[in-house]
mmCIF file of C-alpha atoms in Angstrom:
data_model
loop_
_atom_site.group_PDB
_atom_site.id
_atom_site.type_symbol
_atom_site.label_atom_id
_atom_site.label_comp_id
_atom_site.label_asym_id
_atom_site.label_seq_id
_atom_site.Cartn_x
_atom_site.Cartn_y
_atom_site.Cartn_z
ATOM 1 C CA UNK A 204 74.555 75.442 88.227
ATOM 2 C CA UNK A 205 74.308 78.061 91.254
ATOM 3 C CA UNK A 206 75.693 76.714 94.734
ATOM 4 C CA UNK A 207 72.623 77.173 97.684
ATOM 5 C CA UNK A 208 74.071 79.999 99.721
ATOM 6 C CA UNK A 209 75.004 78.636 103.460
ATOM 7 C CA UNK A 210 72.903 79.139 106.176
ATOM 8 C CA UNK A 211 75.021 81.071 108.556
ATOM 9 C CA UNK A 212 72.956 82.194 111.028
ATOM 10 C CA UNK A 213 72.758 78.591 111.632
ATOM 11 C CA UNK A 214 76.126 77.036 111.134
ATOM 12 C CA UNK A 215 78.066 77.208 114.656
ATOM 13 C CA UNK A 216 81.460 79.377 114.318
ATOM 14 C CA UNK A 217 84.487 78.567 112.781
ATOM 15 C CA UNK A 218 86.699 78.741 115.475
ATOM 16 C CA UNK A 219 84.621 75.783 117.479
ATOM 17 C CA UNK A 220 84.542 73.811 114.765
ATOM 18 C CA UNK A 221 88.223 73.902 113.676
ATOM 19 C CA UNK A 222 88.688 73.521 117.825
ATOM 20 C CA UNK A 223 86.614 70.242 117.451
ATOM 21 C CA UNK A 224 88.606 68.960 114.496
ATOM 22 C CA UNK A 225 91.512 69.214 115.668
ATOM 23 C CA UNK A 226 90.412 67.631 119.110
ATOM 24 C CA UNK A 227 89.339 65.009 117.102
ATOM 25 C CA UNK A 228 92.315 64.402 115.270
ATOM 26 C CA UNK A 229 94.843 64.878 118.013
ATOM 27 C CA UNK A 230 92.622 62.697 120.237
ATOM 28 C CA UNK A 231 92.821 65.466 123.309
ATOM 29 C CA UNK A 232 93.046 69.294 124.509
ATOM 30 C CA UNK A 233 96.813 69.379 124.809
ATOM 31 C CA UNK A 234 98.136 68.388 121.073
ATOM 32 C CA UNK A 235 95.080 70.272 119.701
ATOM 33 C CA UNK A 236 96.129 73.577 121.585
ATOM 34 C CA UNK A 237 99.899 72.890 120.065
ATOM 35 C CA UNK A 238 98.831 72.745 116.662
ATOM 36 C CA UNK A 239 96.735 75.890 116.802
ATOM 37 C CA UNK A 240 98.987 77.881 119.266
ATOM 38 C CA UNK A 241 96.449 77.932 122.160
ATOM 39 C CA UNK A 242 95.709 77.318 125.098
ATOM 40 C CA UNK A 243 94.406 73.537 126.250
ATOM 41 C CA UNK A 244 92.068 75.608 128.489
ATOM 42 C CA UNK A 245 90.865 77.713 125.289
ATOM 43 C CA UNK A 246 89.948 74.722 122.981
ATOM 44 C CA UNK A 247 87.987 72.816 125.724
ATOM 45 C CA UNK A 248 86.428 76.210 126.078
ATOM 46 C CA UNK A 249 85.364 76.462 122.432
ATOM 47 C CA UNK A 250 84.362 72.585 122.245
ATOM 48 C CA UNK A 251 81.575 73.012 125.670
ATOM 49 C CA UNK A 252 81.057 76.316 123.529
ATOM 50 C CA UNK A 253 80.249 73.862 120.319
ATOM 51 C CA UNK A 254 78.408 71.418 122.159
ATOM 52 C CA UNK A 255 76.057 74.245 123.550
ATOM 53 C CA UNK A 256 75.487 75.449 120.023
ATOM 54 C CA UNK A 257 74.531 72.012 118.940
ATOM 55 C CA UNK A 258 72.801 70.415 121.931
ATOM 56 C CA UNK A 259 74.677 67.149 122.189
ATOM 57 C CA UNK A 260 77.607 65.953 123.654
ATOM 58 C CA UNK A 261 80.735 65.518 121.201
ATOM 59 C CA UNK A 262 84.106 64.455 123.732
ATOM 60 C CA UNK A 263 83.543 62.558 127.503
ATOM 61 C CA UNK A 264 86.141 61.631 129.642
ATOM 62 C CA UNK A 265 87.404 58.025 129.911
ATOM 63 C CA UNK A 266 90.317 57.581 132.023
ATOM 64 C CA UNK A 267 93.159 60.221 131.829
ATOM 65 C CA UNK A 268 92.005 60.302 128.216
ATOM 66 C CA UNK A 269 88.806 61.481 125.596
ATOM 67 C CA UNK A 270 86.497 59.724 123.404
ATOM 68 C CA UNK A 271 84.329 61.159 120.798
ATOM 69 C CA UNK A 272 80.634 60.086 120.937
ATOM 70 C CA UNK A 273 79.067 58.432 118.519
ATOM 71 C CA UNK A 274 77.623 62.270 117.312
ATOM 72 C CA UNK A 275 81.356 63.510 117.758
ATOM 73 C CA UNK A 276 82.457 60.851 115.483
ATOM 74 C CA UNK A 277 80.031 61.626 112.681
ATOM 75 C CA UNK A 278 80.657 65.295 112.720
ATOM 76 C CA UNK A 279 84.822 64.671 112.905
ATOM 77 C CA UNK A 280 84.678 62.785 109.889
ATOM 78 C CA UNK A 281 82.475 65.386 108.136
ATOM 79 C CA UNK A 282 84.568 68.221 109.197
ATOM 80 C CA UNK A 283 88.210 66.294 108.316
ATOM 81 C CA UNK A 284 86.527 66.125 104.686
ATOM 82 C CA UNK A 285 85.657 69.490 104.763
ATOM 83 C CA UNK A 286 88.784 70.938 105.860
ATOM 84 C CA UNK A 287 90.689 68.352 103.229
ATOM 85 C CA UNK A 288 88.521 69.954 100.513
ATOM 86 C CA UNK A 289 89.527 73.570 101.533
ATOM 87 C CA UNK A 290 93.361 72.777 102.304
ATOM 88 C CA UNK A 291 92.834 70.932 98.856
ATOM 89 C CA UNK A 292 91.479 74.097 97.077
ATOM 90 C CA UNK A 293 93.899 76.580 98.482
ATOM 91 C CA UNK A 294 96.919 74.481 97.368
ATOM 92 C CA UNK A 295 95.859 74.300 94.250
ATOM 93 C CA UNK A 296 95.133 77.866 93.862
ATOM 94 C CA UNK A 297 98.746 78.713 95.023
ATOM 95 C CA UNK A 298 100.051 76.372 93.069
ATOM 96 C CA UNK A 299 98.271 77.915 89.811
ATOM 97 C CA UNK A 300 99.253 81.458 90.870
ATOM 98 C CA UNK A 301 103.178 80.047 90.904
ATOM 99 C CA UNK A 302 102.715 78.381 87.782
ATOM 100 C CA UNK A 303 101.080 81.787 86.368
ATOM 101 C CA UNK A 304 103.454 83.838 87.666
ATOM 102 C CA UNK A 305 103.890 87.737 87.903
ATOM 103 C CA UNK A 306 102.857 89.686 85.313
ATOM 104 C CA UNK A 307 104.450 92.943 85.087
ATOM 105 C CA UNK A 308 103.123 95.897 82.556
ATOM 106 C CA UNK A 309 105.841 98.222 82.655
ATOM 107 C CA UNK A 310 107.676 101.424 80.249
ATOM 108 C CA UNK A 311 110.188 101.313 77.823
ATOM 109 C CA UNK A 312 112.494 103.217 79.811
ATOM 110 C CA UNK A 313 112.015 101.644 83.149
ATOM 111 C CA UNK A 314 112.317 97.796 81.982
ATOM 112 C CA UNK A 315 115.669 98.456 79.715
ATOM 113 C CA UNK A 316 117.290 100.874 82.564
ATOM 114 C CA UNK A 317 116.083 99.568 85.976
ATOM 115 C CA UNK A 318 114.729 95.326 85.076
ATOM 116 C CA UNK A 319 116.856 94.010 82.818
ATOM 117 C CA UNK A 320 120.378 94.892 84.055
ATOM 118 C CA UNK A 321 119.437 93.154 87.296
ATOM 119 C CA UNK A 322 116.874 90.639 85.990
ATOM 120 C CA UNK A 323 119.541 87.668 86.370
ATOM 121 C CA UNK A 324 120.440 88.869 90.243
ATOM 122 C CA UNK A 325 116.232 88.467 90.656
ATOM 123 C CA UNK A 326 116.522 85.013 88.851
ATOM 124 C CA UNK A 327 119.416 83.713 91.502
ATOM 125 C CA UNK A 328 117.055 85.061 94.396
ATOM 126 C CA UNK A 329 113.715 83.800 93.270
ATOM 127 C CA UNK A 330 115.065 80.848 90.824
ATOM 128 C CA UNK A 331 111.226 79.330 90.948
ATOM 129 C CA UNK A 332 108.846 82.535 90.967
ATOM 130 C CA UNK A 333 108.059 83.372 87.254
ATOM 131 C CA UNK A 334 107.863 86.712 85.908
ATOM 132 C CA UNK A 335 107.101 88.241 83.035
ATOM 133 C CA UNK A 336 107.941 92.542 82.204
ATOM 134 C CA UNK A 337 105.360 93.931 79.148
ATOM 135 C CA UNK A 338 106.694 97.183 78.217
ATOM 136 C CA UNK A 339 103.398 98.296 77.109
ATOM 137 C CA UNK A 340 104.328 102.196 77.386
ATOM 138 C CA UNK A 341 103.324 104.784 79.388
ATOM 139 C CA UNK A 342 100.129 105.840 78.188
ATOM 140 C CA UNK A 343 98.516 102.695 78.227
ATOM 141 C CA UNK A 344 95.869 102.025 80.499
ATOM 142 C CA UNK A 345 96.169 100.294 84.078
ATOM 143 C CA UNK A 346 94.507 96.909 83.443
ATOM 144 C CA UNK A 347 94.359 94.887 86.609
ATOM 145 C CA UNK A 348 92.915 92.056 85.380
ATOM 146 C CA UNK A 349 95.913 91.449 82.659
ATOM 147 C CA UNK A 350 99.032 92.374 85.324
ATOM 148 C CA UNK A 351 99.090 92.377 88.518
ATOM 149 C CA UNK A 352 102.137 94.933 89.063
ATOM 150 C CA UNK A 353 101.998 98.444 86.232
ATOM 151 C CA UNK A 354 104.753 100.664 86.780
ATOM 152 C CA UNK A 355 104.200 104.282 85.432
ATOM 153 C CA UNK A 356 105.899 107.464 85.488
ATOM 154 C CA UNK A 357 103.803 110.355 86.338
ATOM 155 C CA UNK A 358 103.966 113.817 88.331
ATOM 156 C CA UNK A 359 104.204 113.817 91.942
ATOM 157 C CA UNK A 360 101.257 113.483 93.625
ATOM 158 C CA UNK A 361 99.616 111.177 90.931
ATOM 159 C CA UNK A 362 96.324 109.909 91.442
ATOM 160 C CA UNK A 363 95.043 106.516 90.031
ATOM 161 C CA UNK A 364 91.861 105.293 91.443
ATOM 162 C CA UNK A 365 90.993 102.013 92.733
ATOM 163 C CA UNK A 366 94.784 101.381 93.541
ATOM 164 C CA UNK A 367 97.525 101.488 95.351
ATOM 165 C CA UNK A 368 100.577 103.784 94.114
ATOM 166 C CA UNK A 369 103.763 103.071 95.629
ATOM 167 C CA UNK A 370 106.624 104.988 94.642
ATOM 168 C CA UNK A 371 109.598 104.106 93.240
ATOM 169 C CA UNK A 372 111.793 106.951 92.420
ATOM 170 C CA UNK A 373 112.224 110.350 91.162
ATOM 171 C CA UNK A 374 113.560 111.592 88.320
ATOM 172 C CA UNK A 375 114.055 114.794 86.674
ATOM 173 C CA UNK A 376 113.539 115.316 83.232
ATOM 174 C CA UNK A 377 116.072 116.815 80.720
ATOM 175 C CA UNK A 378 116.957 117.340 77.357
ATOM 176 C CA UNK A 379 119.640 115.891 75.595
ATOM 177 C CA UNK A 380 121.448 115.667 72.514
ATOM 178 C CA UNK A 381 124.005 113.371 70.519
ATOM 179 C CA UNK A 382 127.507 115.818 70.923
ATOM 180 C CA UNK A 383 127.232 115.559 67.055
ATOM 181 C CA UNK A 384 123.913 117.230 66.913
ATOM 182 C CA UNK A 385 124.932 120.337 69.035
ATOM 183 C CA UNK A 386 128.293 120.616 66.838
ATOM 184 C CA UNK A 387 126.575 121.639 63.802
ATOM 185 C CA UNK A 388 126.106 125.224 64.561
ATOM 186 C CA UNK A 389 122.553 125.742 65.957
ATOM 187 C CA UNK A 390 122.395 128.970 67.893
ATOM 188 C CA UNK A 391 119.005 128.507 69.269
ATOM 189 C CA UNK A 392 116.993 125.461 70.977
ATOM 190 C CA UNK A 393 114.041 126.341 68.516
ATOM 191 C CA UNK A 394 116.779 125.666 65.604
ATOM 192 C CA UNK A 395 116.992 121.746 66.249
ATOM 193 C CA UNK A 396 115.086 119.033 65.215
ATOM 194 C CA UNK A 397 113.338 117.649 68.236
ATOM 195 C CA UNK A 398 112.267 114.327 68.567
ATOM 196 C CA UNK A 399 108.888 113.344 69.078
ATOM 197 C CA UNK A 400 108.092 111.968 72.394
ATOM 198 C CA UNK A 401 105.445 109.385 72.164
ATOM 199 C CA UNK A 402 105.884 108.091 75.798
ATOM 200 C CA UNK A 403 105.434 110.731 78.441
ATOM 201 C CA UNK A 404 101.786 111.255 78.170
ATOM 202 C CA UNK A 405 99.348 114.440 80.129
ATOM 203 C CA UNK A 406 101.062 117.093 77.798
ATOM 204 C CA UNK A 407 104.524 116.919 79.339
ATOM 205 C CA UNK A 408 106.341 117.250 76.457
ATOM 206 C CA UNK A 409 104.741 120.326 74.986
ATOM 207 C CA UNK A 410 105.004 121.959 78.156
ATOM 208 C CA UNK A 411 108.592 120.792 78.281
ATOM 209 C CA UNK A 412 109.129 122.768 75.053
ATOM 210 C CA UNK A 413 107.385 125.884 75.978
ATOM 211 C CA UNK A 414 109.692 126.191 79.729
ATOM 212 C CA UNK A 415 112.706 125.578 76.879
ATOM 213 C CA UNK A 416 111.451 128.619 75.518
ATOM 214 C CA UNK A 417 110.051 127.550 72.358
ATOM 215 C CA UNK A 418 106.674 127.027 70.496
ATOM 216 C CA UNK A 419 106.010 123.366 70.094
ATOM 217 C CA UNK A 420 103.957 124.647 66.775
ATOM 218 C CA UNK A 421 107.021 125.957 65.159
ATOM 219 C CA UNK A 422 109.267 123.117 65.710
ATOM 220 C CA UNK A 423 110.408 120.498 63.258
ATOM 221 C CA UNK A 424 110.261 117.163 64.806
ATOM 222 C CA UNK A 425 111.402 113.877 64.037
ATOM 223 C CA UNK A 426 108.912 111.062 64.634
ATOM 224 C CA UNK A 427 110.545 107.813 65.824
ATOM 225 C CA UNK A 428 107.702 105.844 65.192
ATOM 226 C CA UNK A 429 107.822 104.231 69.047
ATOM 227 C CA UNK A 430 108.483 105.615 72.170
ATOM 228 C CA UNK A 431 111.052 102.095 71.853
ATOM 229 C CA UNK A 432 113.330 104.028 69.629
ATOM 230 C CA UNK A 433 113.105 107.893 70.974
ATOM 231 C CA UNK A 434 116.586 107.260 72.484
ATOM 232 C CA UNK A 435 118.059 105.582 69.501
ATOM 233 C CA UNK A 436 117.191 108.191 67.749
ATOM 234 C CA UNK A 437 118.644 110.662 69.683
ATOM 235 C CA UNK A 438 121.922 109.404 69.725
ATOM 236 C CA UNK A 439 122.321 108.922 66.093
ATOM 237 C CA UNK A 440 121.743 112.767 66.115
ATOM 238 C CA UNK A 441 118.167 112.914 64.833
ATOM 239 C CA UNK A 442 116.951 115.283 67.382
ATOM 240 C CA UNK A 443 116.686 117.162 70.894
ATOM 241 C CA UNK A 444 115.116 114.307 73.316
ATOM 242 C CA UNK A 445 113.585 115.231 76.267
ATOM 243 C CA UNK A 446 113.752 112.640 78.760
ATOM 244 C CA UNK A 447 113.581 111.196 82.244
ATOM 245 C CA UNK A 448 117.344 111.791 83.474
ATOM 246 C CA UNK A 449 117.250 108.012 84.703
ATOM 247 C CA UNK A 450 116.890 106.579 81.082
ATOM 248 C CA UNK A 451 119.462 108.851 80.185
ATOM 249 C CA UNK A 452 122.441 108.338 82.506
ATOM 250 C CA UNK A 453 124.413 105.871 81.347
ATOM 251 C CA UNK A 454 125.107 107.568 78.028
ATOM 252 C CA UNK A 455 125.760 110.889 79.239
ATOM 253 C CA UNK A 456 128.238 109.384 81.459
ATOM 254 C CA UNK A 457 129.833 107.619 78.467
ATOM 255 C CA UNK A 458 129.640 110.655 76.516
ATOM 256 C CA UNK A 459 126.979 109.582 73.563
ATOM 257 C CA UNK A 460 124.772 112.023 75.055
ATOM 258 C CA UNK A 461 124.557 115.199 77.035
ATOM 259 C CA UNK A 462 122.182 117.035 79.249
ATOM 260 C CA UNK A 463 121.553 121.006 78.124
ATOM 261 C CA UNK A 464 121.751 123.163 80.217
ATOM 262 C CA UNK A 465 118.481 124.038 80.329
ATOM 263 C CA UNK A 466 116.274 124.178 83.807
ATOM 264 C CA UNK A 467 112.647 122.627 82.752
ATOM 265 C CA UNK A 468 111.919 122.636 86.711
ATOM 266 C CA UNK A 469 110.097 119.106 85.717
ATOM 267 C CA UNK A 470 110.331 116.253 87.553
ATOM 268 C CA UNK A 471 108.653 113.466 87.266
ATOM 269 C CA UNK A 472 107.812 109.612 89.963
ATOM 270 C CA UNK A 473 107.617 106.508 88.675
ATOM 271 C CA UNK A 474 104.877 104.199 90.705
ATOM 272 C CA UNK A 475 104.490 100.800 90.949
ATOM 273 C CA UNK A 476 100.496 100.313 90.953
ATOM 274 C CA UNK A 477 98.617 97.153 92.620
ATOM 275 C CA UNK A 478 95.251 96.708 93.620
ATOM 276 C CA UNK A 479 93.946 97.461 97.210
ATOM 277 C CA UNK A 480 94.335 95.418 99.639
ATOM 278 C CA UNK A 481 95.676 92.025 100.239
ATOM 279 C CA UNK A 482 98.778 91.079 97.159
ATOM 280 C CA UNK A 483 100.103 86.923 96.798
ATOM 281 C CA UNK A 484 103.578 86.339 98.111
ATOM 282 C CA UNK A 485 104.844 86.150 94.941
ATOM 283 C CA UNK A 486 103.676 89.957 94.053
ATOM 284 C CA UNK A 487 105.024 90.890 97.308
ATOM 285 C CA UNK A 488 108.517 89.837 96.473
ATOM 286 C CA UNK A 489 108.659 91.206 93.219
ATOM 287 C CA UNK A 490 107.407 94.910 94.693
ATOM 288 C CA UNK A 491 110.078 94.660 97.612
ATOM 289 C CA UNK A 492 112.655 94.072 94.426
ATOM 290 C CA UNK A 493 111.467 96.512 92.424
ATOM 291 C CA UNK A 494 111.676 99.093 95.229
ATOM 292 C CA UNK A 495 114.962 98.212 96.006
ATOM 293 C CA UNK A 496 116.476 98.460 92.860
ATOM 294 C CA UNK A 497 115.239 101.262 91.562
ATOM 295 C CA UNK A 498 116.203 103.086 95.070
ATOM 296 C CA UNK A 499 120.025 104.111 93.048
ATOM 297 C CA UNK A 500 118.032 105.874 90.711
ATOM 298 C CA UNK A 501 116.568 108.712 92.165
ATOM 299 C CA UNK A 502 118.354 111.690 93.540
ATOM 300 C CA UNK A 503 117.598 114.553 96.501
ATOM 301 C CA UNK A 504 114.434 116.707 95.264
ATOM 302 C CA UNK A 505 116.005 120.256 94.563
ATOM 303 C CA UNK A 506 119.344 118.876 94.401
ATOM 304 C CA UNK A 507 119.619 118.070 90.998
ATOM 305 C CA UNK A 508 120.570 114.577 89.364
ATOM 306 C CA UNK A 509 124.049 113.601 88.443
ATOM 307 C CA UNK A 510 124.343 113.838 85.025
ATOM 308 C CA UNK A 511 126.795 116.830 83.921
ATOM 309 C CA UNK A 512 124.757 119.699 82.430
ATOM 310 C CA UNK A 513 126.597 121.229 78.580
ATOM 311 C CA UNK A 514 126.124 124.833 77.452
ATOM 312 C CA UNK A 515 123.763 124.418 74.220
ATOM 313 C CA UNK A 516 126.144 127.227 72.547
ATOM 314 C CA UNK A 517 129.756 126.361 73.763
ATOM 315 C CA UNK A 518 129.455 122.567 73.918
ATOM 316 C CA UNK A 519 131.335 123.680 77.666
ATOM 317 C CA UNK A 520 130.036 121.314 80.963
ATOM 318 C CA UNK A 521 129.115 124.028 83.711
#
């Protein structure tokens, strides 16, 4: 069944018409203007305005008081059934966007290192907004109509189109190694097993191999199977892992891994992506979240991150 499109060249405005109702319902100028935050002089403006528009009279004056007409009374009990049907469908709307909730596509990384240590803080701020965080990867596509929040990592100055990108941090990215790994002797970076990176996408990790100063063709690699178990892998010593410094940090600072001292001059943003224009409240909260907890993550561009860099040969922090 197709609805008849509205006339609308012939339907009076919506402001005289929701001036009318509530007229109508408030039985006067004064409470009307209250409950829409006008002026008593503005809604009998927009009522004359209305009658005009329809040729009849709607309100007269009877005492110190109005009345509707007999027409005013037929088209305030058509218009309190149309409002009730539109207050009607927008409740129910909001209340099926609670009930769905947020839907999050997000990275391996960024959901174990940023989400989930501060998930229950979210839960204790927003006990009744539902969310749910699909670490789908990095590569996969930005689907809009599945999630209404993707976070990706990208370069700077990423471009996705028909979106919004919103920044969330920088990182830089690094190599690393389980201490174990460099202790067995290796002179060279090109004499280590690397692991292979399944998650960075655009070629970053072959050109993160060639600023190393090796030839990603040469190179025996270990394949993890999943970008989900790159860094497990690395610190049982499989491999060399290059990797955002962010996903890294915790370890190196508790000594299962270390950064190389090697300068890739790579950094790399991670974006929260929505559609354009107008998000729920719900979304809303979630991106003001996610912003501010992934604010301790980044560091000063050109600065350098925190993480304490190891000479590949000497096993030495510099």
């Amino acid at each position: 069944y197709q609805m008849p499109d509205p006339d609308w060249r012939h339907l009076p405005p919506l402001t005289t018409l929701r001036a009318f109702e509530a007229t109508a319902r408030f039985q006067g100028y004064s409470a009307a203007a209250r409950s829409l935050n006008v002026t008593p002089a503005a809604i009998a403006q927009q009522v004359r305005k209305l009658e005009k528009d329809l040729g009849v009279d709607l309100v007269r004056r009877e005492g110190r008081g109005l009345v509707l007409t007999e027409d005013g009374q037929d088209l305030a009990k058509t218009l309190e059934d149309a409002f009730d049907q539109i207050a009607k469908g927008v409740r129910q709307l909001k209340r099926r966007d609670a009930k769905r909730g947020v839907r999050v596509s997000t990275t391996d990384y960024f959901v174990n290192v940023v989400v989930l240590p501060q998930l229950g803080a979210f839960w204790q701020r927003y006990p009744d907004l539902q969310v749910s965080f699909s670490p789908d990867g990095n590569t996969q596509a930005v689907d809009f109509d599945r999630y209404d929040i993707v976070v990706r990592g990208a370069e700077q100055g990423a471009v996705w189109e028909g979106c919004e990108a919103i920044p969330l941090f920088e990182t830089e990215i690094v190599i690393c190694a389980a201490p174990s790994l460099l202790q067995r002797g290796a002179k060279d970076l090109c004499d280590f097993p690397w692991i292979r990176d399944r998650g960075m996408g655009g070629g970053a990790f072959d050109t993160a191999i060639r600023r190393a100063g090796c030839d990603p063709d040469t190179l025996t690699y270990v394949d993890a199977g999943s970008s989900k178990f790159e860094l497990d892998a690395a610190l049982m010593g499989y491999g060399l892992h290059v990797s955002p410094e962010m996903s890294v940090r915790k370890d190196v600072q508790n000594g299962r891994l270390v950064v190389l001292d090697v300068s890739l001059d790579m950094e790399g943003v991670y974006y929260a992506l929505v559609r354009k224009g107008p998000v729920s409240t719900h979304v809303q909260c979630l991106l003001d979240w996610l912003i501010e907890v992934s604010m301790p993550f980044s560091y000063p561009p050109g600065l350098g991150s925190s993480s304490p860099r190891v000479d590949r040969q000497s096993g030495t922090r510099v």
